[in-house]
Amino acid sequence: MTKIGLEIHCQLTKLESKLFCSCKADYRNLSPNSNICPVCIGLPGSLPILNKKAVEKATMISLALGCKIPEQISFFRKNYFYPDLPKGFQITQYNAYGPTSIGSDGVVQIEEKKIRIRRIQLEEDPGRLVYEGSSEKTQITLVDYNRAGAPLVEIVTEPDFENPKQVRIFLNVLADLVENLGVSDPYLEGAMRVDGNISVEKANRVEIKNVGSFRDIEKALHFEITRQQSLVERNIPVVAETRHWDEARKITVSSRSKEEEQDYRYLPEADIPIIQIAQNKIAALKENMPESIIAKKERYAQKYGIPPQVADVLSSDKFYSDLFENAHTDTNAKEIANIITTDLMGFADTREKKLDLKITPKHISDLADAILNGTITRNSGKIALQEMVKTGKSLSDVKSSLDLGNVSDVSSLEKIIDEVFKEEEKAVLEAKQNPDTVNYIVGKVMKKTKGKASPGTTLELIRKRLLSS
Amino acid sequence: MNLGISATEYVSQIRNGQISAEEFIAKTLDRIRTVEGKVHAYITIDEQNALNQARIIDKKIKAKERIGALFGMPISIKDNICTSGIRTTCASKMLENFIAPYDATVVSRLKQDDAIIIGKVNLDEFAMGSTTEFSCFGPSRNPWNVEYVPGGSSGGSGVSVSALECVASLGSDTGGSVRSPASFCSVVGLKPTYGLVSRYGLVSYANSIEQIGPVARKVEDIALIMNTISGHDSHDDTTVEKGRVDYLQDLNAGVKGKKIGLVSQMTGDGVDKEVSSATNAAVSKFQDLEAECIPISLDSVEHSVAAYYTIASAEASSNLSRYDNLRYGFDLGTEGYEFKAYVSKVRSNFGPEVTRRMLLGAFVLSAGYYGKYYLKAQKVRAMMKSQIDDAFKKVDFLVAPTMPILPFKIGEKIDDPLTLYLLDANTIMANLTGIPAISVPFAISSSGLPIGIQIFANSFQDKNLLQAAYALQQTTHLPEVPV
């Protein structure tokens, strides 16, 4: 049986400052080495000051993943030399001498499968190496410390995955979860990074590192399964090693380094005193945590009668569920869920498009109410929505500028029906004999009104007219 | 003008106009020029800035503006404590030209109270040593006999205060580094409770046990400086919020009715005869002052040197791994080097003692040996802490000689690391347990070398400790420094 375990690094991008100093946690789009201070570049004499909010956010992640939170947590130094590591060690957490990391022994249910979480730890991100040209041939390596000290949560699972598909589902659930908690934006470049370890039946465990995006991990795992299985079939032993994902060639390559044998010489980080985690604080944190995606989904279905599939899609997307929460009333909730999932999500299916939307909760709420009280049709509604999203104009402005108001007053509608009856004599005759064909006439009326006629009123008037003539 | 006045005397003389800050600094600089060739306390002297600062202080005094409690007093700073604008070398080739972009918290507090940083003083490289012989700038010399070591690692602090080259100094004490030179140079040196004084800006050697501590000629001067430098610091998470304490207030409270324990393990074998008799004399003085003195046995002290060198080396190996010469350091281009080759080339510039401790530290932390050495050392530390807690249920203070032997000649023991390590036998306990300890000059040997007495108190009893030290100081009459 194939066994896969994951190590996920998730940046706490929603924090203001780094883990141990007051430099910005958001290091992106800044000129190199401009987001640094004596602490994060490890100048002699500097000391780390723990960002308490990072502990809070990491606790929330741990709670959401069903982990145990210890009564006290502490930090360790992981010692190794690398140019992007300014102190010669990384401040992280370590459970070899007892559980002192922020979370341990959790479990996540994905469909029918239980994935156990071994531990969750808080640590600092190193800086970044920038190569001139490709990393193999470059003569020049530059170091940018803007990222050094960015707050990172490492989530380590047990080897409970049986195939890459489960991994993908889990990562999607996890990404939605951290976004819903408001601790991270997993879609920012480098905000969520995944290493995997994998063994097929009768083979040694292989680690896969350097997977750039968490979507590529699925491809890397597939490749590795095929590679390992073909070795096993030919009775060639699978070497226990670390392999790097080559993004360009879409294959894994032996890193040929002795990472396995590296001795990190962990020792307690005495500059950060042991932190007591008060049980009442955890309770308070739990109380104030955003509603979980699962709870949200159930509420949508039960309270508003939103169909389970719609509720599922809506609840797992933080951006759209927040929009829903701010827009809905008890009466229009179902209609709003419908507008968001069938129309709005279609217009804006990427992150960039979402951010460009000029939509407010009021837009959605007004539109749903208009549809429900018949002053606009669903068809016109969709057109209005598209315009509102682009321009940010109000529904009434859009309605008049695009002439989308319903033709709902009976006299003008009757005039149009008169015209249609004259033009479609044959169809009228047929409808008199066979009432099922009346939809054809309704369609003609709709065409004349450019979809603005209320379908209910139109049908009623046509039926009356058929009976009287 | 007498440069040998205490810090408190300096303050009162400048207040009533007997001296001016500029005059005092100028005389001090003269004195430095006269004696530096003999004692070598300083690595860097900030002459011009010191004079400018003194003029500003004098102007403020004339204009009757508000002035900080230290009134332009010249203070020297151990060269492992960061000062913006003056290089901080750690007496290492590795940081020969390093100028920190910030002041250590203790330095900015001294400046706020209008002290003048007159210069940076010598130490063993990265504070690793007990004699100040392991400095890349050469050894400092004992003002009581310049052929002899001044103790260490804060040798420059002890020497500059003893030789009247400043009024007071800040050193750092990882295993006795403030108290050792205080004892050997006949000045007062305090290792405060861990967490009482900010370490921000102190270049780390063994960060779980070291503290910055003042060196001065009188106990009251130590109290004055503690008023300035102690207290919680938002840049150091290990500092403790204890509210404001005035260490000068009730300094003369005495020891009447107090219980004092003489540590048996620190007074037996290996202690010099004259040191032993001075210790007994100090106990009698305490008894004269109506304190009750009893012997106390702390058997974990027998393991303290082994535990200390394990823990301190382990932390040193981690703390010093940042010196790769990439972001700061000395002039050596990276051209032509692969990363690891460059780093090892650069790091060959560490001196022998630093190299020894980094290797030892990397070894005791490595997989397979961690439990055998590092964890065992931590167990000794925990055992010692519980023995100390028990002891302080019985007594208010513990007493022992600061150094088991008298100062010795420069070069005499430098090739014998183990003998040098044993010099710390009596001082280490305070570092491993975090408690405060002070060395008070008590006697001069028949050969003319100083002997210091060490007093310990329980954690955060630093004020009581100073009261006991003051009481002992008042019983002594010591000759003036010969240099």
CSV table of N, CA, C and O in Angstrom, one decimal, chain B residues 111-211:
chain,number,residue,atom,x,y,z
B,111,LYS,N,23.3,56.6,29.1
B,111,LYS,CA,23.4,57.9,28.4
B,111,LYS,C,22.2,58.8,28.9
B,111,LYS,O,22.4,60.0,29.0
B,112,GLN,N,21.0,58.1,29.0
B,112,GLN,CA,19.9,58.9,29.5
B,112,GLN,C,20.1,59.5,30.8
B,112,GLN,O,19.6,60.6,31.1
B,113,ASP,N,20.9,58.8,31.7
B,113,ASP,CA,21.2,59.4,33.0
B,113,ASP,C,22.5,60.2,33.0
B,113,ASP,O,23.1,60.4,34.0
B,114,ASP,N,22.9,60.6,31.8
B,114,ASP,CA,24.0,61.5,31.6
B,114,ASP,C,25.4,60.9,32.0
B,114,ASP,O,26.3,61.7,32.4
B,115,ALA,N,25.6,59.6,31.9
B,115,ALA,CA,26.9,59.1,32.0
B,115,ALA,C,27.6,59.3,30.7
B,115,ALA,O,27.0,59.6,29.7
B,116,ILE,N,29.0,59.4,30.8
B,116,ILE,CA,29.8,59.5,29.6
B,116,ILE,C,30.5,58.2,29.3
B,116,ILE,O,31.2,57.7,30.1
B,117,ILE,N,30.3,57.7,28.1
B,117,ILE,CA,31.0,56.4,27.7
B,117,ILE,C,32.4,56.8,27.2
B,117,ILE,O,32.5,57.4,26.1
B,118,ILE,N,33.3,56.6,28.0
B,118,ILE,CA,34.7,57.1,27.7
B,118,ILE,C,35.4,56.1,26.8
B,118,ILE,O,36.4,56.5,26.1
B,119,GLY,N,35.0,54.9,26.8
B,119,GLY,CA,35.7,53.9,25.9
B,119,GLY,C,35.3,52.5,26.1
B,119,GLY,O,34.4,52.2,26.9
B,120,LYS,N,35.8,51.6,25.3
B,120,LYS,CA,35.5,50.2,25.3
B,120,LYS,C,36.7,49.4,25.8
B,120,LYS,O,37.8,49.7,25.4
B,121,VAL,N,36.4,48.5,26.7
B,121,VAL,CA,37.5,47.8,27.4
B,121,VAL,C,37.7,46.4,27.1
B,121,VAL,O,36.8,45.7,26.6
B,122,ASN,N,38.9,45.9,27.3
B,122,ASN,CA,39.4,44.6,26.9
B,122,ASN,C,38.6,43.4,27.6
B,122,ASN,O,38.1,43.5,28.7
B,123,LEU,N,38.7,42.3,26.9
B,123,LEU,CA,38.1,41.1,27.4
B,123,LEU,C,38.8,39.9,26.7
B,123,LEU,O,39.5,40.0,25.7
B,124,ASP,N,38.5,38.7,27.3
B,124,ASP,CA,38.9,37.5,26.5
B,124,ASP,C,37.9,37.4,25.3
B,124,ASP,O,36.8,37.8,25.4
B,125,GLU,N,38.4,36.9,24.2
B,125,GLU,CA,37.6,36.9,22.9
B,125,GLU,C,36.2,36.4,23.2
B,125,GLU,O,36.1,35.3,23.8
B,126,PHE,N,35.2,37.1,22.9
B,126,PHE,CA,33.8,36.8,23.1
B,126,PHE,C,33.5,36.4,24.5
B,126,PHE,O,32.6,35.6,24.8
B,127,ALA,N,34.3,36.9,25.4
B,127,ALA,CA,34.1,36.7,26.9
B,127,ALA,C,34.4,35.3,27.3
B,127,ALA,O,34.0,34.9,28.4
B,128,MET,N,35.2,34.6,26.5
B,128,MET,CA,35.5,33.2,26.9
B,128,MET,C,36.9,33.2,27.5
B,128,MET,O,37.9,33.1,26.7
B,129,GLY,N,37.0,33.1,28.8
B,129,GLY,CA,38.3,33.1,29.5
B,129,GLY,C,38.2,33.6,30.9
B,129,GLY,O,37.1,34.2,31.2
B,130,SER,N,39.2,33.4,31.7
B,130,SER,CA,39.2,33.9,33.0
B,130,SER,C,40.3,34.8,33.4
B,130,SER,O,40.6,35.1,34.5
B,131,THR,N,41.1,35.2,32.3
B,131,THR,CA,42.3,36.0,32.6
B,131,THR,C,42.5,37.2,31.7
B,131,THR,O,43.4,37.9,31.9
B,132,THR,N,41.7,37.3,30.7
B,132,THR,CA,41.8,38.4,29.6
B,132,THR,C,43.1,38.2,28.8
B,132,THR,O,43.5,39.1,28.1
B,133,GLU,N,43.6,37.0,28.9
B,133,GLU,CA,44.8,36.7,28.0
B,133,GLU,C,44.3,36.3,26.6
B,133,GLU,O,45.1,36.4,25.6
B,134,PHE,N,43.1,35.9,26.4
B,134,PHE,CA,42.6,35.4,25.1
B,134,PHE,C,42.0,36.6,24.3
B,134,PHE,O,40.9,36.4,23.7
B,135,SER,N,42.6,37.7,24.3
B,135,SER,CA,42.1,38.9,23.6
B,135,SER,C,43.0,39.0,22.3
B,135,SER,O,44.2,38.9,22.4
B,136,CYS,N,42.3,39.3,21.2
B,136,CYS,CA,43.2,39.4,19.9
B,136,CYS,C,44.0,40.7,20.0
B,136,CYS,O,44.9,40.9,19.2
B,137,PHE,N,43.7,41.5,21.0
B,137,PHE,CA,44.5,42.8,21.1
B,137,PHE,C,45.6,42.6,22.2
B,137,PHE,O,46.2,43.6,22.6
B,138,GLY,N,45.8,41.4,22.7
B,138,GLY,CA,46.8,41.2,23.7
B,138,GLY,C,46.2,41.4,25.1
B,138,GLY,O,45.1,41.9,25.3
B,139,PRO,N,46.9,40.8,26.2
B,139,PRO,CA,46.3,40.8,27.5
B,139,PRO,C,46.2,42.1,28.2
B,139,PRO,O,47.0,43.0,27.9
B,140,SER,N,45.3,42.2,29.1
B,140,SER,CA,45.3,43.3,30.1
B,140,SER,C,46.2,42.9,31.3
B,140,SER,O,46.4,41.7,31.5
B,141,ARG,N,46.7,43.9,32.0
B,141,ARG,CA,47.6,43.6,33.2
B,141,ARG,C,47.0,44.1,34.5
B,141,ARG,O,46.3,45.1,34.5
B,142,ASN,N,47.4,43.4,35.5
B,142,ASN,CA,46.8,43.7,36.9
B,142,ASN,C,47.5,44.9,37.4
B,142,ASN,O,48.7,45.0,37.6
B,143,PRO,N,46.7,46.0,37.8
B,143,PRO,CA,47.3,47.2,38.3
B,143,PRO,C,48.0,47.0,39.6
B,143,PRO,O,48.9,47.8,40.0
B,144,TRP,N,47.8,45.9,40.3
B,144,TRP,CA,48.5,45.7,41.6
B,144,TRP,C,49.8,45.0,41.4
B,144,TRP,O,50.7,45.0,42.2
B,145,ASN,N,50.0,44.4,40.2
B,145,ASN,CA,51.3,43.9,39.8
B,145,ASN,C,51.2,43.6,38.3
B,145,ASN,O,50.5,42.6,37.9
B,146,VAL,N,51.8,44.4,37.5
B,146,VAL,CA,51.5,44.3,36.0
B,146,VAL,C,52.1,43.0,35.4
B,146,VAL,O,51.8,42.8,34.2
B,147,GLU,N,52.8,42.2,36.1
B,147,GLU,CA,53.2,40.9,35.6
B,147,GLU,C,52.1,39.9,35.8
B,147,GLU,O,52.2,38.8,35.2
B,148,TYR,N,51.1,40.3,36.5
B,148,TYR,CA,50.0,39.3,36.8
B,148,TYR,C,48.7,39.5,36.0
B,148,TYR,O,48.5,40.6,35.5
B,149,VAL,N,47.9,38.5,35.9
B,149,VAL,CA,46.7,38.6,35.2
B,149,VAL,C,45.7,39.4,36.0
B,149,VAL,O,45.7,39.3,37.3
B,150,PRO,N,44.8,40.1,35.4
B,150,PRO,CA,43.7,40.8,36.1
B,150,PRO,C,42.5,40.1,36.4
B,150,PRO,O,41.5,40.6,36.9
B,151,GLY,N,42.4,38.8,36.0
B,151,GLY,CA,41.2,38.0,36.0
B,151,GLY,C,40.4,38.3,34.7
B,151,GLY,O,40.8,39.1,33.8
B,152,GLY,N,39.3,37.6,34.5
B,152,GLY,CA,38.5,37.8,33.3
B,152,GLY,C,37.2,37.1,33.3
B,152,GLY,O,36.9,36.5,34.3
B,153,SER,N,36.5,37.2,32.3
B,153,SER,CA,36.8,37.8,31.1
B,153,SER,C,36.7,39.3,31.0
B,153,SER,O,37.3,40.0,30.1
B,154,SER,N,36.0,40.0,32.0
B,154,SER,CA,35.9,41.4,32.0
B,154,SER,C,37.1,42.1,32.6
B,154,SER,O,37.0,43.0,33.4
B,155,GLY,N,38.3,41.7,32.1
B,155,GLY,CA,39.5,42.2,32.7
B,155,GLY,C,39.7,43.7,32.5
B,155,GLY,O,40.1,44.4,33.4
B,156,GLY,N,39.3,44.2,31.3
B,156,GLY,CA,39.4,45.6,31.0
B,156,GLY,C,38.5,46.4,32.0
B,156,GLY,O,38.9,47.5,32.4
B,157,SER,N,37.3,45.9,32.4
B,157,SER,CA,36.5,46.6,33.3
B,157,SER,C,37.1,46.7,34.7
B,157,SER,O,37.2,47.7,35.3
B,158,GLY,N,37.6,45.5,35.2
B,158,GLY,CA,38.3,45.5,36.5
B,158,GLY,C,39.5,46.4,36.5
B,158,GLY,O,39.7,47.2,37.4
B,159,VAL,N,40.3,46.3,35.4
B,159,VAL,CA,41.6,47.1,35.4
B,159,VAL,C,41.3,48.6,35.3
B,159,VAL,O,41.8,49.4,36.0
B,160,SER,N,40.3,49.0,34.4
B,160,SER,CA,40.1,50.4,34.2
B,160,SER,C,39.5,51.1,35.5
B,160,SER,O,39.8,52.2,35.7
B,161,VAL,N,38.7,50.3,36.2
B,161,VAL,CA,38.2,50.9,37.5
B,161,VAL,C,39.3,50.9,38.5
B,161,VAL,O,39.4,52.0,39.2
B,162,SER,N,40.0,49.9,38.6
B,162,SER,CA,41.1,49.8,39.6
B,162,SER,C,42.2,50.8,39.4
B,162,SER,O,42.6,51.4,40.3
B,163,ALA,N,42.5,51.0,38.1
B,163,ALA,CA,43.7,51.9,37.8
B,163,ALA,C,43.2,53.3,37.7
B,163,ALA,O,43.9,54.2,37.1
B,164,LEU,N,42.0,53.6,38.1
B,164,LEU,CA,41.4,55.0,38.1
B,164,LEU,C,41.3,55.6,36.6
B,164,LEU,O,41.5,56.8,36.4
B,165,GLU,N,41.0,54.7,35.7
B,165,GLU,CA,40.9,55.2,34.3
B,165,GLU,C,39.4,55.5,34.0
B,165,GLU,O,39.1,55.7,32.8
B,166,CYS,N,38.6,55.3,34.9
B,166,CYS,CA,37.1,55.6,34.8
B,166,CYS,C,36.6,55.5,36.2
B,166,CYS,O,37.3,55.1,37.1
B,167,VAL,N,35.3,55.9,36.4
B,167,VAL,CA,34.7,55.8,37.7
B,167,VAL,C,34.1,54.4,37.9
B,167,VAL,O,34.1,53.9,39.0
B,168,ALA,N,33.5,53.9,36.8
B,168,ALA,CA,32.8,52.6,36.9
B,168,ALA,C,32.8,52.0,35.5
B,168,ALA,O,33.2,52.7,34.5
B,169,SER,N,32.4,50.8,35.5
B,169,SER,CA,32.4,50.0,34.2
B,169,SER,C,31.3,49.0,34.1
B,169,SER,O,30.8,48.7,35.2
B,170,LEU,N,30.9,48.7,32.9
B,170,LEU,CA,30.0,47.6,32.8
B,170,LEU,C,30.7,46.4,32.2
B,170,LEU,O,31.4,46.5,31.2
B,171,GLY,N,30.6,45.2,32.8
B,171,GLY,CA,31.1,44.0,32.3
B,171,GLY,C,30.0,43.0,32.0
B,171,GLY,O,28.8,43.4,32.1
B,172,SER,N,30.3,41.8,31.7
B,172,SER,CA,29.3,40.8,31.6
B,172,SER,C,29.9,39.6,32.3
B,172,SER,O,31.1,39.3,32.4
B,173,ASP,N,28.9,38.8,32.9
B,173,ASP,CA,29.3,37.7,33.7
B,173,ASP,C,28.6,36.4,33.3
B,173,ASP,O,27.4,36.3,33.5
B,174,THR,N,29.3,35.5,32.7
B,174,THR,CA,28.7,34.3,32.2
B,174,THR,C,29.0,33.1,33.1
B,174,THR,O,28.2,32.2,33.3
B,175,GLY,N,30.2,33.2,33.7
B,175,GLY,CA,30.6,32.1,34.7
B,175,GLY,C,31.4,32.7,35.8
B,175,GLY,O,32.1,32.0,36.6
B,176,GLY,N,31.4,34.0,35.9
B,176,GLY,CA,32.2,34.7,36.9
B,176,GLY,C,33.0,35.9,36.4
B,176,GLY,O,33.8,36.5,37.0
B,177,SER,N,32.7,36.2,35.1
B,177,SER,CA,33.5,37.2,34.4
B,177,SER,C,33.5,38.6,34.9
B,177,SER,O,34.4,39.4,34.6
B,178,VAL,N,32.6,39.0,35.7
B,178,VAL,CA,32.6,40.3,36.4
B,178,VAL,C,33.3,40.1,37.8
B,178,VAL,O,34.2,41.0,38.1
B,179,ARG,N,33.0,39.1,38.5
B,179,ARG,CA,33.5,38.9,39.8
B,179,ARG,C,35.0,38.5,39.9
B,179,ARG,O,35.7,38.9,40.8
B,180,SER,N,35.4,37.8,38.9
B,180,SER,CA,36.8,37.4,38.8
B,180,SER,C,37.8,38.6,38.7
B,180,SER,O,38.7,38.7,39.6
B,181,PRO,N,37.6,39.5,37.7
B,181,PRO,CA,38.5,40.6,37.7
B,181,PRO,C,38.3,41.6,38.9
B,181,PRO,O,39.2,42.3,39.3
B,182,ALA,N,37.0,41.6,39.4
B,182,ALA,CA,36.8,42.5,40.6
B,182,ALA,C,37.6,42.0,41.7
B,182,ALA,O,38.3,42.8,42.4
B,183,SER,N,37.6,40.7,41.9
B,183,SER,CA,38.4,40.1,43.0
B,183,SER,C,39.9,40.3,42.8
B,183,SER,O,40.6,40.7,43.7
B,184,PHE,N,40.4,40.0,41.6
B,184,PHE,CA,41.8,40.1,41.3
B,184,PHE,C,42.3,41.6,41.3
B,184,PHE,O,43.5,41.8,41.4
B,185,CYS,N,41.4,42.5,41.0
B,185,CYS,CA,41.9,43.9,40.9
B,185,CYS,C,41.4,44.8,42.1
B,185,CYS,O,41.5,46.0,42.1
B,186,SER,N,40.8,44.1,43.1
B,186,SER,CA,40.4,44.8,44.3
B,186,SER,C,39.4,45.9,44.1
B,186,SER,O,39.4,47.0,44.5
B,187,VAL,N,38.4,45.5,43.3
B,187,VAL,CA,37.2,46.4,43.1
B,187,VAL,C,35.9,45.6,43.3
B,187,VAL,O,36.0,44.4,43.6
B,188,VAL,N,34.7,46.3,43.3
B,188,VAL,CA,33.5,45.6,43.5
B,188,VAL,C,32.9,45.2,42.2
B,188,VAL,O,32.9,46.0,41.2
B,189,GLY,N,32.4,44.0,42.1
B,189,GLY,CA,31.7,43.5,40.9
B,189,GLY,C,30.4,42.7,41.2
B,189,GLY,O,30.5,41.8,42.0
B,190,LEU,N,29.3,43.1,40.5
B,190,LEU,CA,28.1,42.4,40.8
B,190,LEU,C,27.6,41.6,39.6
B,190,LEU,O,27.6,42.2,38.4
B,191,LYS,N,27.2,40.4,39.8
B,191,LYS,CA,26.4,39.6,38.8
B,191,LYS,C,25.0,39.7,39.3
B,191,LYS,O,24.6,39.0,40.2
B,192,PRO,N,24.1,40.5,38.6
B,192,PRO,CA,22.7,40.6,39.1
B,192,PRO,C,22.0,39.3,38.8
B,192,PRO,O,22.4,38.5,38.0
B,193,THR,N,20.8,39.2,39.4
B,193,THR,CA,19.9,38.1,39.1
B,193,THR,C,19.6,38.1,37.6
B,193,THR,O,19.4,39.1,37.0
B,194,TYR,N,19.6,36.8,37.1
B,194,TYR,CA,19.2,36.7,35.6
B,194,TYR,C,17.9,37.3,35.4
B,194,TYR,O,16.9,36.9,36.1
B,195,GLY,N,17.8,38.2,34.4
B,195,GLY,CA,16.5,38.8,34.1
B,195,GLY,C,16.3,40.2,34.7
B,195,GLY,O,15.3,40.8,34.4
B,196,LEU,N,17.2,40.6,35.6
B,196,LEU,CA,17.1,41.9,36.2
B,196,LEU,C,17.7,43.0,35.3
B,196,LEU,O,17.2,44.2,35.3
B,197,VAL,N,18.7,42.7,34.5
B,197,VAL,CA,19.3,43.7,33.6
B,197,VAL,C,19.2,43.2,32.2
B,197,VAL,O,19.5,42.1,31.9
B,198,SER,N,18.8,44.1,31.3
B,198,SER,CA,18.6,43.7,29.9
B,198,SER,C,19.9,43.3,29.3
B,198,SER,O,20.9,43.9,29.4
B,199,ARG,N,19.8,42.2,28.5
B,199,ARG,CA,20.9,41.7,27.7
B,199,ARG,C,20.9,42.2,26.3
B,199,ARG,O,21.8,41.9,25.5
B,200,TYR,N,19.9,43.1,25.9
B,200,TYR,CA,19.8,43.5,24.6
B,200,TYR,C,21.1,44.4,24.2
B,200,TYR,O,21.4,45.3,24.9
B,201,GLY,N,21.8,43.9,23.2
B,201,GLY,CA,23.0,44.6,22.9
B,201,GLY,C,24.3,44.0,23.5
B,201,GLY,O,25.4,44.4,23.1
B,202,LEU,N,24.1,43.0,24.3
B,202,LEU,CA,25.2,42.2,24.8
B,202,LEU,C,25.4,41.1,23.8
B,202,LEU,O,24.5,40.3,23.5
B,203,VAL,N,26.6,41.0,23.2
B,203,VAL,CA,26.9,39.9,22.2
B,203,VAL,C,26.9,38.6,22.9
B,203,VAL,O,27.7,38.3,23.8
B,204,SER,N,25.9,37.7,22.5
B,204,SER,CA,25.7,36.5,23.3
B,204,SER,C,26.9,35.5,23.2
B,204,SER,O,27.5,35.3,22.1
B,205,TYR,N,27.2,34.9,24.4
B,205,TYR,CA,28.1,33.8,24.4
B,205,TYR,C,27.3,32.6,25.0
B,205,TYR,O,27.1,31.6,24.2
B,206,ALA,N,26.8,32.7,26.2
B,206,ALA,CA,26.0,31.6,26.7
B,206,ALA,C,24.7,32.3,27.3
B,206,ALA,O,24.7,32.7,28.5
B,207,ASN,N,23.7,32.5,26.4
B,207,ASN,CA,22.6,33.4,26.7
B,207,ASN,C,21.7,33.0,27.9
B,207,ASN,O,20.9,33.8,28.4
B,208,SER,N,21.7,31.7,28.3
B,208,SER,CA,20.8,31.3,29.3
B,208,SER,C,21.4,31.6,30.7
B,208,SER,O,20.7,31.4,31.7
B,209,ILE,N,22.6,32.0,30.8
B,209,ILE,CA,23.2,32.2,32.1
B,209,ILE,C,23.9,33.5,32.3
B,209,ILE,O,24.3,33.9,33.4
B,210,GLU,N,24.1,34.3,31.2
B,210,GLU,CA,24.9,35.5,31.4
B,210,GLU,C,24.1,36.8,31.7
B,210,GLU,O,23.0,36.9,31.3
B,211,GLN,N,24.7,37.7,32.4
B,211,GLN,CA,24.1,39.0,32.7
B,211,GLN,C,25.2,40.0,32.6
B,211,GLN,O,26.4,39.8,32.9
